[in-house]
Short mmCIF file of N, CA and C in Angstrom, two decimals:
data_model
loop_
_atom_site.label_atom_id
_atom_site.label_comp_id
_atom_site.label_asym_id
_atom_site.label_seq_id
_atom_site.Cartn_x
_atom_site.Cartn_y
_atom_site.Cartn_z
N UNK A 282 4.73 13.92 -10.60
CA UNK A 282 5.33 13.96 -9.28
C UNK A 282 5.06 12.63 -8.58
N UNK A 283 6.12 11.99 -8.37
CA UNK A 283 5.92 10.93 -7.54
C UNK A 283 4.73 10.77 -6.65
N UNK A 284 4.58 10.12 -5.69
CA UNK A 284 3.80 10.11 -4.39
C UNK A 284 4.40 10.20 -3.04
N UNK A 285 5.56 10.06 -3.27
CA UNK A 285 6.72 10.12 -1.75
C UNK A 285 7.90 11.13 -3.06
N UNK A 286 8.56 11.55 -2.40
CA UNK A 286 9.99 12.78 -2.95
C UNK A 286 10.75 11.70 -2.81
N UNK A 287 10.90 10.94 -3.47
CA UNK A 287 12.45 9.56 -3.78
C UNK A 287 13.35 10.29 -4.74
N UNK A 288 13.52 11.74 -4.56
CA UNK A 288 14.90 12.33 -5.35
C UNK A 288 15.88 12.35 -4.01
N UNK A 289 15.19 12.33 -2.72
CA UNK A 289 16.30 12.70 -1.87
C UNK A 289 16.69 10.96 -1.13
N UNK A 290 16.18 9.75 -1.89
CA UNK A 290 16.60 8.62 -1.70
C UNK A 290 17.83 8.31 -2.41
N UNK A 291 19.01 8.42 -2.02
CA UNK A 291 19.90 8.11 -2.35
C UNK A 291 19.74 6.90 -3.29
N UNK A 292 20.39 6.45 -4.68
CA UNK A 292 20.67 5.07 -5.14
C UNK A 292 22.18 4.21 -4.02
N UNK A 293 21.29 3.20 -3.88
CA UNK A 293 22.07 2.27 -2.64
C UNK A 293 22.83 0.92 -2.99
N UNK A 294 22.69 0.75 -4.53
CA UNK A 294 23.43 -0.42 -4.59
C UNK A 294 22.55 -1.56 -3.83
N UNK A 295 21.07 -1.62 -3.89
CA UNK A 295 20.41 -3.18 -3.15
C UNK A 295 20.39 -2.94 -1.67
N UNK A 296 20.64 -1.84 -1.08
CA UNK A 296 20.87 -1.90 0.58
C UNK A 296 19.27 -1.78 0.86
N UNK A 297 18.11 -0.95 0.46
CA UNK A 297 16.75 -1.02 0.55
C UNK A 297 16.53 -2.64 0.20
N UNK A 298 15.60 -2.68 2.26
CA UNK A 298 15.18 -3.89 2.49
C UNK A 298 14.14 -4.27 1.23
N UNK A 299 14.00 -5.45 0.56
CA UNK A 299 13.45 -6.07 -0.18
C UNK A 299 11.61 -6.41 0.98
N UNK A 300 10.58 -5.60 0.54
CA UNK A 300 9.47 -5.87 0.97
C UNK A 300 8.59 -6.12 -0.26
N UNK A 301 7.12 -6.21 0.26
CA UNK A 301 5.91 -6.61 -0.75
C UNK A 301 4.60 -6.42 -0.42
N UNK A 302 3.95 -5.52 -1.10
CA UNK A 302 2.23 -5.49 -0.30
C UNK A 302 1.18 -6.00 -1.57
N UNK A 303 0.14 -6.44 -1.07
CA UNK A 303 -0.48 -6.58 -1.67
C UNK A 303 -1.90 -5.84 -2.33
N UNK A 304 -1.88 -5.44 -3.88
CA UNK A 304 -3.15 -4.20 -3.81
C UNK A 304 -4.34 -5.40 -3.89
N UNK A 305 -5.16 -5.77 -3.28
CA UNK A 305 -6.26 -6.32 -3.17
C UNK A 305 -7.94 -5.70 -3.97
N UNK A 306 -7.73 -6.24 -5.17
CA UNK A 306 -8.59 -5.72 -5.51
C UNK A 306 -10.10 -6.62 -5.80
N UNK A 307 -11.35 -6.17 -5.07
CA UNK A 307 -12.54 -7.01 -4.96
C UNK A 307 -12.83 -6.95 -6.73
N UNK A 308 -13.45 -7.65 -6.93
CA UNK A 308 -14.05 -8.32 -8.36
C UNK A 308 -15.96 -8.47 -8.03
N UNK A 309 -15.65 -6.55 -8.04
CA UNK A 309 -17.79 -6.66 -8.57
C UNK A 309 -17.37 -4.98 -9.12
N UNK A 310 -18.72 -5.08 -9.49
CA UNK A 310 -18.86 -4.08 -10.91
C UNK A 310 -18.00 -2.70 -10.03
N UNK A 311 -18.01 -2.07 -9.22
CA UNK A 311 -16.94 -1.35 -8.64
C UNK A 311 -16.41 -1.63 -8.19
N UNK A 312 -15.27 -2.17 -8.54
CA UNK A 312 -13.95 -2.95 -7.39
C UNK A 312 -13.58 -1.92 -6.65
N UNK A 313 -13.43 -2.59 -5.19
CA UNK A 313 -12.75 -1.73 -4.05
C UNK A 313 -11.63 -2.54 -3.88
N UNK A 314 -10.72 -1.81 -3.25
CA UNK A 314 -9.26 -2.16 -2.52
C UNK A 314 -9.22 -2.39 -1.31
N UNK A 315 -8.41 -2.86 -0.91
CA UNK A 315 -8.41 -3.66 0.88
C UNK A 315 -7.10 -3.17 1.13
N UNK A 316 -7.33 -2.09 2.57
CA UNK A 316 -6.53 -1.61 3.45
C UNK A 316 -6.71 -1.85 4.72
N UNK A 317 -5.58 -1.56 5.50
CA UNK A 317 -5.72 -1.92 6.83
C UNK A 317 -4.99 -0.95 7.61
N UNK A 318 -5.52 -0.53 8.98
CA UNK A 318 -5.31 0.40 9.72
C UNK A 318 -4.14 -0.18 10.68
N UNK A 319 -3.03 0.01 11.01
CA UNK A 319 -1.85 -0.51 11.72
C UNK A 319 -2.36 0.03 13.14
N UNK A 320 -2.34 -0.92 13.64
CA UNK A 320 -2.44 -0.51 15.80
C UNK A 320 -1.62 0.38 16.39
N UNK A 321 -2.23 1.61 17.07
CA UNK A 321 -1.60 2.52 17.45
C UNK A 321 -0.18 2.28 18.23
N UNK A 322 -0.19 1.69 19.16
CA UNK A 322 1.05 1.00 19.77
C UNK A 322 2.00 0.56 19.23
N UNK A 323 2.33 0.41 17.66
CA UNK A 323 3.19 -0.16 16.91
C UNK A 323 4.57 0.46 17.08
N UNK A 324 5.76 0.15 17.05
CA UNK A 324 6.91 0.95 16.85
C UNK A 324 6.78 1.68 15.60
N UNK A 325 6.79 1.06 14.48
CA UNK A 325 6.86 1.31 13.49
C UNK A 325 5.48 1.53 12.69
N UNK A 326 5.83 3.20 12.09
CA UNK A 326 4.17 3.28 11.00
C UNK A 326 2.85 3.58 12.41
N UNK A 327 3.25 3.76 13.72
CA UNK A 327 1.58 3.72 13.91
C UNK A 327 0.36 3.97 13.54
N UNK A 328 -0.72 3.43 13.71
CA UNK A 328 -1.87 3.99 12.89
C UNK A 328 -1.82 4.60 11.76
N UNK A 329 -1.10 4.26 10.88
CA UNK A 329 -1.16 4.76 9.32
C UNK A 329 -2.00 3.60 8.43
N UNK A 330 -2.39 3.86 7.60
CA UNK A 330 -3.37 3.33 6.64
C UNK A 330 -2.16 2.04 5.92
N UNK A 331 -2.26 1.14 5.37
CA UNK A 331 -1.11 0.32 4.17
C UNK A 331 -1.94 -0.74 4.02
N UNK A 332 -1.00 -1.30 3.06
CA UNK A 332 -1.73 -2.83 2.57
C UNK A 332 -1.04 -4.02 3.20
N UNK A 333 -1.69 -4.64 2.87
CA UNK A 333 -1.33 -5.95 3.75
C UNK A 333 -0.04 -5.98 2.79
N UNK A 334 0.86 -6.22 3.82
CA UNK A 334 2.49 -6.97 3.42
C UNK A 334 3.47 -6.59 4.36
N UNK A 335 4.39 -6.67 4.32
CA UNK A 335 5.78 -6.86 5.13
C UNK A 335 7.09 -6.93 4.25
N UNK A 336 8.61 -7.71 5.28
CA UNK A 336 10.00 -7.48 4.38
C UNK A 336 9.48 -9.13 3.85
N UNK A 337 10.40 -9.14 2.77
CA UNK A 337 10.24 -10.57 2.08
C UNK A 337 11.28 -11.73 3.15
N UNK A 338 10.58 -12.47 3.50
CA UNK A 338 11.72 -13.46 4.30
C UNK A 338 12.52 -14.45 3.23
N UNK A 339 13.30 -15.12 4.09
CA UNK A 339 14.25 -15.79 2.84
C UNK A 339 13.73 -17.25 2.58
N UNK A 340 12.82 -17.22 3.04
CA UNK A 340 12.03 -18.67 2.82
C UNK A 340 10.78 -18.35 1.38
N UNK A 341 10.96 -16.89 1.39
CA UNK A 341 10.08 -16.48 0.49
C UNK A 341 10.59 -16.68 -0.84
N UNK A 342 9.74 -17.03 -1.83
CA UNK A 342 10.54 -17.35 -3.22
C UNK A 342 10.33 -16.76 -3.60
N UNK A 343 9.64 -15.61 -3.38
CA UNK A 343 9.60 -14.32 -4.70
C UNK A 343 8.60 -13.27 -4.12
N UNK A 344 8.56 -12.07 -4.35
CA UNK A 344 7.60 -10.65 -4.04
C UNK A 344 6.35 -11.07 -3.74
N UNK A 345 5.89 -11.88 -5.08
CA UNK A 345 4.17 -13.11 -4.77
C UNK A 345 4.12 -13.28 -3.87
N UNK A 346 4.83 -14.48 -3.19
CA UNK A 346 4.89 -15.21 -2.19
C UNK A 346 4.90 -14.50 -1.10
N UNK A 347 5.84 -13.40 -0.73
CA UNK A 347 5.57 -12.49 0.37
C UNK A 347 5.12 -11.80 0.78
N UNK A 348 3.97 -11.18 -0.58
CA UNK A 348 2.49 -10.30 0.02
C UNK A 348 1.50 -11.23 0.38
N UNK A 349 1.44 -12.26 -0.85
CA UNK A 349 0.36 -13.28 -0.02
C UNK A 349 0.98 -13.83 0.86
N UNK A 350 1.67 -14.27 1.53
CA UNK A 350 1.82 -15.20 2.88
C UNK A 350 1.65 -13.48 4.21
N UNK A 351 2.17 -12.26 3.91
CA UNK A 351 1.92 -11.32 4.73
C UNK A 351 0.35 -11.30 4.55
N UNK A 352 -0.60 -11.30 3.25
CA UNK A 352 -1.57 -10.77 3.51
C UNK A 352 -2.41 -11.95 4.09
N UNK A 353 -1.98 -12.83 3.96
CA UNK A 353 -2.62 -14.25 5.04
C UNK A 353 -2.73 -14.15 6.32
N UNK A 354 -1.23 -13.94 6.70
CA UNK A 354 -0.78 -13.83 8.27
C UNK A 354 -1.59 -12.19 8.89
N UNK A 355 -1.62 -11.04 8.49
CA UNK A 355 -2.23 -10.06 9.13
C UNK A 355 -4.07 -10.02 9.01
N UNK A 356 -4.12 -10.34 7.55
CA UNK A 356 -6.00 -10.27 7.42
C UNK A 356 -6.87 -11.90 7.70
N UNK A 357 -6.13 -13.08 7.25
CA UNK A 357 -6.58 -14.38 7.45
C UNK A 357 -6.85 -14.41 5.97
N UNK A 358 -6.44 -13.54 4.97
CA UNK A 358 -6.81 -13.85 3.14
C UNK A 358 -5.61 -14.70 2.82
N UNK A 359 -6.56 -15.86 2.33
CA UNK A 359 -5.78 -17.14 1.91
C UNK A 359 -5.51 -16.74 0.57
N UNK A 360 -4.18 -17.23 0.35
CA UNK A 360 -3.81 -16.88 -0.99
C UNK A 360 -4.44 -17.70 -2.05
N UNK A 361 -5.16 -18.70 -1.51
CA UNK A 361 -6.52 -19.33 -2.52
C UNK A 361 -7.23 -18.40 -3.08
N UNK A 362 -7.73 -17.48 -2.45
CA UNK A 362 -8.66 -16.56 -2.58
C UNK A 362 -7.91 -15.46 -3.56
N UNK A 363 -6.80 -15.53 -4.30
CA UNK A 363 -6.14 -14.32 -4.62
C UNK A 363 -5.59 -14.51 -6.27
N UNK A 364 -6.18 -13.98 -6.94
CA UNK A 364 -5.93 -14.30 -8.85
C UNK A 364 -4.82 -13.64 -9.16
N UNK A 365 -4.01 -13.62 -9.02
CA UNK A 365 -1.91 -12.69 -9.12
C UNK A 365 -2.28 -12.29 -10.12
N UNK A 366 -2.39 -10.50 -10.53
CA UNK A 366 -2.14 -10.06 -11.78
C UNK A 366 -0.78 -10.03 -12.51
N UNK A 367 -0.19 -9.67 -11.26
CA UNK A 367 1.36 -9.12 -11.22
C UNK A 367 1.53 -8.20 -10.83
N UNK A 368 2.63 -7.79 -11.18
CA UNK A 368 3.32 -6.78 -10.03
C UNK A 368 3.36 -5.10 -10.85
N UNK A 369 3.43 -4.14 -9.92
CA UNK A 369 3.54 -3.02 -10.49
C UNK A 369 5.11 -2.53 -9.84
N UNK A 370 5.25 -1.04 -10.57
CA UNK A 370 6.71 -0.47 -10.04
C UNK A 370 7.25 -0.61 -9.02
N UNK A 371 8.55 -0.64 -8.94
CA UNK A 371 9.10 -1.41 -7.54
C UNK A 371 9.31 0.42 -7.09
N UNK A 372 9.14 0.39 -5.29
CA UNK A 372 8.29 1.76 -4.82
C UNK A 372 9.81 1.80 -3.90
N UNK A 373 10.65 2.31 -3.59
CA UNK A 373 11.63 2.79 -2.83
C UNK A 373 11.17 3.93 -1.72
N UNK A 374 11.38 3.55 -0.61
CA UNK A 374 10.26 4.19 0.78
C UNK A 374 11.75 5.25 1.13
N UNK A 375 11.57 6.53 1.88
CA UNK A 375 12.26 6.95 2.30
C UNK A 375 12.68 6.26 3.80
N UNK A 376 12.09 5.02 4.48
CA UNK A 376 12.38 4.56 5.53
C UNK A 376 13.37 3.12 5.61
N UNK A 377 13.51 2.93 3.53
CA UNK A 377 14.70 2.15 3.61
C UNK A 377 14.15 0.71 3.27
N UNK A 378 12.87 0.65 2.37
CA UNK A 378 12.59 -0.44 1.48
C UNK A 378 12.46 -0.29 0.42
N UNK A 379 12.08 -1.59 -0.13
CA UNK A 379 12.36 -1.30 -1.55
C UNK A 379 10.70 -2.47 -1.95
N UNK A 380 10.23 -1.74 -2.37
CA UNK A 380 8.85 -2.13 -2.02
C UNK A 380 8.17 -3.07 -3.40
N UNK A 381 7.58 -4.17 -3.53
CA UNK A 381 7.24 -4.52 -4.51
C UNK A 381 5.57 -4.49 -4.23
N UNK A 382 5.13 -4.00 -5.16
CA UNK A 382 3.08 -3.58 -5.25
C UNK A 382 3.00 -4.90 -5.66
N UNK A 383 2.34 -5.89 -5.49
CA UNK A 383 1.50 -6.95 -5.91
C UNK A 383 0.11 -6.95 -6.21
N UNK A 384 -0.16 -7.28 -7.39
CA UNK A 384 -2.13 -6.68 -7.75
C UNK A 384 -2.76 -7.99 -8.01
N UNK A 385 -3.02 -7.78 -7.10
CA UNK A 385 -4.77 -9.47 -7.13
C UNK A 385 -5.79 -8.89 -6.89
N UNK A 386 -6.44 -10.08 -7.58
CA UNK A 386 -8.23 -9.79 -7.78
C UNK A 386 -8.75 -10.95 -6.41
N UNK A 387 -9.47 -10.35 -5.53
CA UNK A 387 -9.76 -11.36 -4.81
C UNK A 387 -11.65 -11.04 -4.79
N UNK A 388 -12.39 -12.47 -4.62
CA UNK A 388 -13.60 -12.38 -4.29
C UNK A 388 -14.50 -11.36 -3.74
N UNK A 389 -15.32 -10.52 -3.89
CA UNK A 389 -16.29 -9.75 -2.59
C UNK A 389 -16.54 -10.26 -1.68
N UNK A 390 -16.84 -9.56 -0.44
CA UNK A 390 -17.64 -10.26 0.88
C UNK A 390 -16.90 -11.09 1.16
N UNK A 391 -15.57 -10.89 1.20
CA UNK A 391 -15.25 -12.42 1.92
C UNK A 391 -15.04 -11.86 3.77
N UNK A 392 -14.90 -12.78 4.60
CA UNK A 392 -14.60 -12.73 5.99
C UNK A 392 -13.14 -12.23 6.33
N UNK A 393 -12.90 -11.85 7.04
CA UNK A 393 -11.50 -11.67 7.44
C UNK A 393 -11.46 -12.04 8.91
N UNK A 394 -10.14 -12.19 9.38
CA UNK A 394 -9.59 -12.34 10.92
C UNK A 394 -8.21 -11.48 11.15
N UNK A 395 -8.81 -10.70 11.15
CA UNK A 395 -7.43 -9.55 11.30
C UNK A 395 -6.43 -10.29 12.65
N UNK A 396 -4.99 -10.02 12.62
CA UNK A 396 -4.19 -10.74 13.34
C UNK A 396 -4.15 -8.98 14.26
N UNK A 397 -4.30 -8.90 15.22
CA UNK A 397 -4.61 -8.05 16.40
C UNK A 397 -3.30 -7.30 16.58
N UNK A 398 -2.22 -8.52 16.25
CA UNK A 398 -0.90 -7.36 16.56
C UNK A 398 -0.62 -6.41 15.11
N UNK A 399 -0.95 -6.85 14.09
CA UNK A 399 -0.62 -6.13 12.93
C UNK A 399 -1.98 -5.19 12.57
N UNK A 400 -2.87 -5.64 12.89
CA UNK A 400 -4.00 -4.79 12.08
C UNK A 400 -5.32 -4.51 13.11
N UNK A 401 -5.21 -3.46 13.12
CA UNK A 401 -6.25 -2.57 14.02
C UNK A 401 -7.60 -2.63 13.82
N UNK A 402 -7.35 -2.27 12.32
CA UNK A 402 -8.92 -2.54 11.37
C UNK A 402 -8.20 -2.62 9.56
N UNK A 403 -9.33 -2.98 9.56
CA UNK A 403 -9.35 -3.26 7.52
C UNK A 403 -10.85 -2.34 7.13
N UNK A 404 -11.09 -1.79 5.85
CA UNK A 404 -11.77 -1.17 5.57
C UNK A 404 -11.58 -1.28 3.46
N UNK A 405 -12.83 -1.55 3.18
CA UNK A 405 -12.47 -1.11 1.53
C UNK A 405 -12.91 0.17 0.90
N UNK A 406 -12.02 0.87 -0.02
CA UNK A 406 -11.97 1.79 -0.35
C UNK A 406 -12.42 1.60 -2.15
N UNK A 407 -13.49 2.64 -2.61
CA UNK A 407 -13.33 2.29 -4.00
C UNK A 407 -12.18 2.53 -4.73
N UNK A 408 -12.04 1.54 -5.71
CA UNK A 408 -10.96 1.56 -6.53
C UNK A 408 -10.96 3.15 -7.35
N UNK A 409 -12.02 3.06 -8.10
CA UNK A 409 -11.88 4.56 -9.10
C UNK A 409 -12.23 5.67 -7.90
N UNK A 410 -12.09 5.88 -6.33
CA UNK A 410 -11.55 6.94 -5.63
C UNK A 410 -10.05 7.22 -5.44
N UNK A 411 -9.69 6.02 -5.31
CA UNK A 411 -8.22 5.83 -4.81
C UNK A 411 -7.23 6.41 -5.85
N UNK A 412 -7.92 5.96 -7.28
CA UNK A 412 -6.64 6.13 -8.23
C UNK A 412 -7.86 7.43 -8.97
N UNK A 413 -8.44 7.95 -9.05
CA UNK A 413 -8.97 9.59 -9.40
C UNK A 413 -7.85 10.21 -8.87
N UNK A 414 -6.61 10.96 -9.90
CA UNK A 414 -5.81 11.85 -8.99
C UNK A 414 -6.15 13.09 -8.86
N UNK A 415 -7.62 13.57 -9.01
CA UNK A 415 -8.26 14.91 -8.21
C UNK A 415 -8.18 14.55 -6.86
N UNK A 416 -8.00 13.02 -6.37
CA UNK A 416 -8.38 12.93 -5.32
C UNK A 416 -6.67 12.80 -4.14
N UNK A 417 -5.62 12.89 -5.04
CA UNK A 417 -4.67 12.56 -4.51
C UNK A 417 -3.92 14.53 -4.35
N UNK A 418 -4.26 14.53 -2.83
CA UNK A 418 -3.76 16.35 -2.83
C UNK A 418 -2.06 16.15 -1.83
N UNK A 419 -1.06 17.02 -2.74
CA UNK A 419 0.05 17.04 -2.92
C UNK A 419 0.55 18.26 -2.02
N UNK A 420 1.18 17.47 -0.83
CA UNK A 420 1.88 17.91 0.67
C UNK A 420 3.58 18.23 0.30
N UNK A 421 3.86 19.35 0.96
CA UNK A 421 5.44 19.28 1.59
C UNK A 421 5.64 19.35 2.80
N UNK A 422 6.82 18.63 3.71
CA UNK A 422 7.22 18.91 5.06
C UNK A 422 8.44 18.86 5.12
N UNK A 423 9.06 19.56 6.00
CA UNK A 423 10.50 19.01 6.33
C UNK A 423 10.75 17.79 7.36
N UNK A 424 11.39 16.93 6.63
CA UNK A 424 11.75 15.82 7.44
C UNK A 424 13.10 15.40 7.46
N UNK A 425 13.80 15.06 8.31
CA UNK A 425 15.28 14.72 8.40
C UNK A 425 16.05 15.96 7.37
N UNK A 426 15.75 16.70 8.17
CA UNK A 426 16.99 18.05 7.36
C UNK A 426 16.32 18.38 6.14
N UNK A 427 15.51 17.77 5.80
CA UNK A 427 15.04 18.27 4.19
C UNK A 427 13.73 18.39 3.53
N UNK A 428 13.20 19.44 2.57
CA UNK A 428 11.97 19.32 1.97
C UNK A 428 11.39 18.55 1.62
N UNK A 429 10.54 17.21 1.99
CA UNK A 429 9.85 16.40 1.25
C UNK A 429 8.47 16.61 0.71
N UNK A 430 8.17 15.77 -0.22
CA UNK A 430 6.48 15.90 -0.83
C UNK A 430 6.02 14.54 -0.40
N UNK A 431 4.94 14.70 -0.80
CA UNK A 431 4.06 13.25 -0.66
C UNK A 431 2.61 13.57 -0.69
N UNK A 432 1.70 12.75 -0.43
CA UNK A 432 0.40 12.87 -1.47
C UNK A 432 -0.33 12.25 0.19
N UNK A 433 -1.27 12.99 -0.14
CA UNK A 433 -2.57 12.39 0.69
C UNK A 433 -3.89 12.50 0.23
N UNK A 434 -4.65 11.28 0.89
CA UNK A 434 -5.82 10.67 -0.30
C UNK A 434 -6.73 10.11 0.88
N UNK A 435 -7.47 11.72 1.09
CA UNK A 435 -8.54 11.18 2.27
C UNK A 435 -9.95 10.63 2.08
N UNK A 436 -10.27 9.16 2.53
CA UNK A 436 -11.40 9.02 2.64
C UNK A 436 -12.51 9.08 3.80
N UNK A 437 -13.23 9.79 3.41
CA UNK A 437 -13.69 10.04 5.02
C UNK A 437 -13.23 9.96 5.46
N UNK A 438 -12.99 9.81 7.65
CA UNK A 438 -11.98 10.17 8.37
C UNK A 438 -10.64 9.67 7.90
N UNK A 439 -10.59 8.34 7.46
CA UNK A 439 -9.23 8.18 6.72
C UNK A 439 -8.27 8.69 5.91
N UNK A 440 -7.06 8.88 6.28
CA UNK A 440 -5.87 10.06 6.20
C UNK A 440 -4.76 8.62 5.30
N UNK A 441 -5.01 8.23 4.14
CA UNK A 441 -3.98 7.39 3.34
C UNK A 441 -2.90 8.04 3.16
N UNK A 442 -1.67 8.05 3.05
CA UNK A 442 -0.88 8.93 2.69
C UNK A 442 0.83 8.27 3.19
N UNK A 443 1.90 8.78 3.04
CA UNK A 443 3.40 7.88 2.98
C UNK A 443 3.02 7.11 1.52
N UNK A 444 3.67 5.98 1.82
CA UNK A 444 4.02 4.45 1.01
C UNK A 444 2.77 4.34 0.56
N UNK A 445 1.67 3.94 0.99
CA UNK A 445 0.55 3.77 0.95
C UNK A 445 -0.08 4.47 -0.39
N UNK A 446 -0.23 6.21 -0.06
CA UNK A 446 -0.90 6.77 -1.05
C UNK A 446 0.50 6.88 -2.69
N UNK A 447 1.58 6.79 -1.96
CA UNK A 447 2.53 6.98 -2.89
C UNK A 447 2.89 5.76 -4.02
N UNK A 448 2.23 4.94 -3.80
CA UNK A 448 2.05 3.45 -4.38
C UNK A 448 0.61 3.72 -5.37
N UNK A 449 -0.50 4.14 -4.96
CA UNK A 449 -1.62 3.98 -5.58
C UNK A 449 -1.26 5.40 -6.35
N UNK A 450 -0.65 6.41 -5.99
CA UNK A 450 -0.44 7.45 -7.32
C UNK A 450 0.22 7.10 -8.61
N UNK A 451 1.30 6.02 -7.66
CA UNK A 451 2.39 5.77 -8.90
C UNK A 451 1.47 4.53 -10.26
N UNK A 452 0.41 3.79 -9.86
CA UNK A 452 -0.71 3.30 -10.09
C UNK A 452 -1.28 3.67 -10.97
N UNK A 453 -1.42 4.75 -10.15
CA UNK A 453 -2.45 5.24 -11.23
C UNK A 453 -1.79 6.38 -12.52
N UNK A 454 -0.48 6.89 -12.09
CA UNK A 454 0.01 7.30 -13.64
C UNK A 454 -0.03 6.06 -14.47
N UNK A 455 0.35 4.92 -13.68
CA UNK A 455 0.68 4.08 -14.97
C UNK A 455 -0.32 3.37 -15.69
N UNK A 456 -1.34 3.41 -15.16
CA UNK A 456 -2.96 2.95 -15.49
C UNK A 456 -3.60 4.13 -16.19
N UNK A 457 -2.97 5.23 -16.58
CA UNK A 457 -3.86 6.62 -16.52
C UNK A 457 -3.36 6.20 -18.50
N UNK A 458 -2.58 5.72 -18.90
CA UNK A 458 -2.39 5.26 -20.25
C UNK A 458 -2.95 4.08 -20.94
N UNK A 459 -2.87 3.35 -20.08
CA UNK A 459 -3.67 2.43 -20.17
C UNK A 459 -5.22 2.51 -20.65
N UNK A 460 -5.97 3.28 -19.69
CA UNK A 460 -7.24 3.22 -19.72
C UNK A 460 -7.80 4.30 -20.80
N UNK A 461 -6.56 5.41 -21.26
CA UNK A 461 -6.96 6.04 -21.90
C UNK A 461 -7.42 6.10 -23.43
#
C-alpha cells in the first residue's frame, strides 16, 4: 500500500508541478534523518512535518539542484555538506506535485539556521524508526469527495504523515529488498 492513495491521482500528462526534497541522512553508526516542522501561519501544509525542498525553479538544472539549493535556503545546509546518493521514486502528491526524494549523506552535529519563514523547527529522527514499517500505522479519511489512505509515523509528539510519511514508506519498500 502506498503511503498517500495515488489511485485516485489521476495520470496528467506532466501537469504535476515538478518539486524535490531532500532525505538527509546523518553519517554515524545510527544515521538519523533531518526534518523540519513548517510555521503554523503558512498557507500551505501548516505545521506538518517534511523535508527540506520546494517546486524546482527553472534556473534549476535538475531535482539535485533543487533540494539542495531548497535545503540551503530553509535549514542554512550547504550543499558542500551533502554526498548525492541519488534519487528515489518519483512521489505524485494528491495536492498536484510530482515529487522527486533526493538521498544525501550529510555530516553529524552540524549547525543549522533555519530560515523563519519556512521552518519553525528541524528535529532528527532515527533512520531505522522512520523506515521500521511496524512503525508506519495505516489511516483512511474522506477528502475531496473521496476515500483516501495514508500512513502516519509518530515520533514522540511528532505526527509525520501526507508526502512526508508517504515518501519514507515508499523507501522503505524499496530498501526492504535491498537489505534483505
Amino acid at each position: 500500500m502506498p503511503g498517500e492513495d495515488e489511485a485516485h491521482i489521476p495520470l496528467d500528462g506532466g501537469l504535476h508541478i515538478p518539486a524535490a526534497v531532500l532525505i538527509a541522512v546523518t553519517d554515524r553508526p545510527q544515521p538519523g534523518v533531518i526534518l523540519t516542522q513548517r510555521p503554523d501561519y503558512l498557507r500551505s501544509h501548516p505545521g506538518q512535518i517534511a523535508f527540506p525542498g520546494g517546486k524546482i525553479d527553472p534556473e534549476d538544472v535538475s531535482p539535485i539542484a533543487a533540494a539542495l539549493r531548497e535545503a540551503d535556503e530553509e535549514l542554512g545546509l550547504s550543499p558542500d555538506h551533502v554526498r548525492v546518493i541519488g534519487t528515489a521514486d518519483l512521489y505524485r502528491s494528491g495536492s498536484g506535485f510530482a515529487i522527486t526524494p533526493v538521498l544525501g549523506v550529510i555530516p553529524p552535529d552540524l549547525s543549522y539556521s533555519p530560515n523563519p519563514g519556512e521552518v519553525a523547527d528541524w528535529f532528527e529522527v532515527p533512520l531505522d524508526f522512520v523506515l521500521d514499517r511496524a512503525n508506519h500505522v495505516h489511516h483512511s479519511t474522506m477528502w475531496k469527495g473521496a476515500q483516501r489512505n495514508y500512513i502516519e509515523i509518530m515520533w514522540g509528539q511528532r505526527r509525520i504523515w501526507g508526502v512526508t510519511a508517504g515518501i519514507i514508506a515508499n523507501l522503505s519498500r524499496r530498501l526492504e529488498g535491498v537489505t534483505a
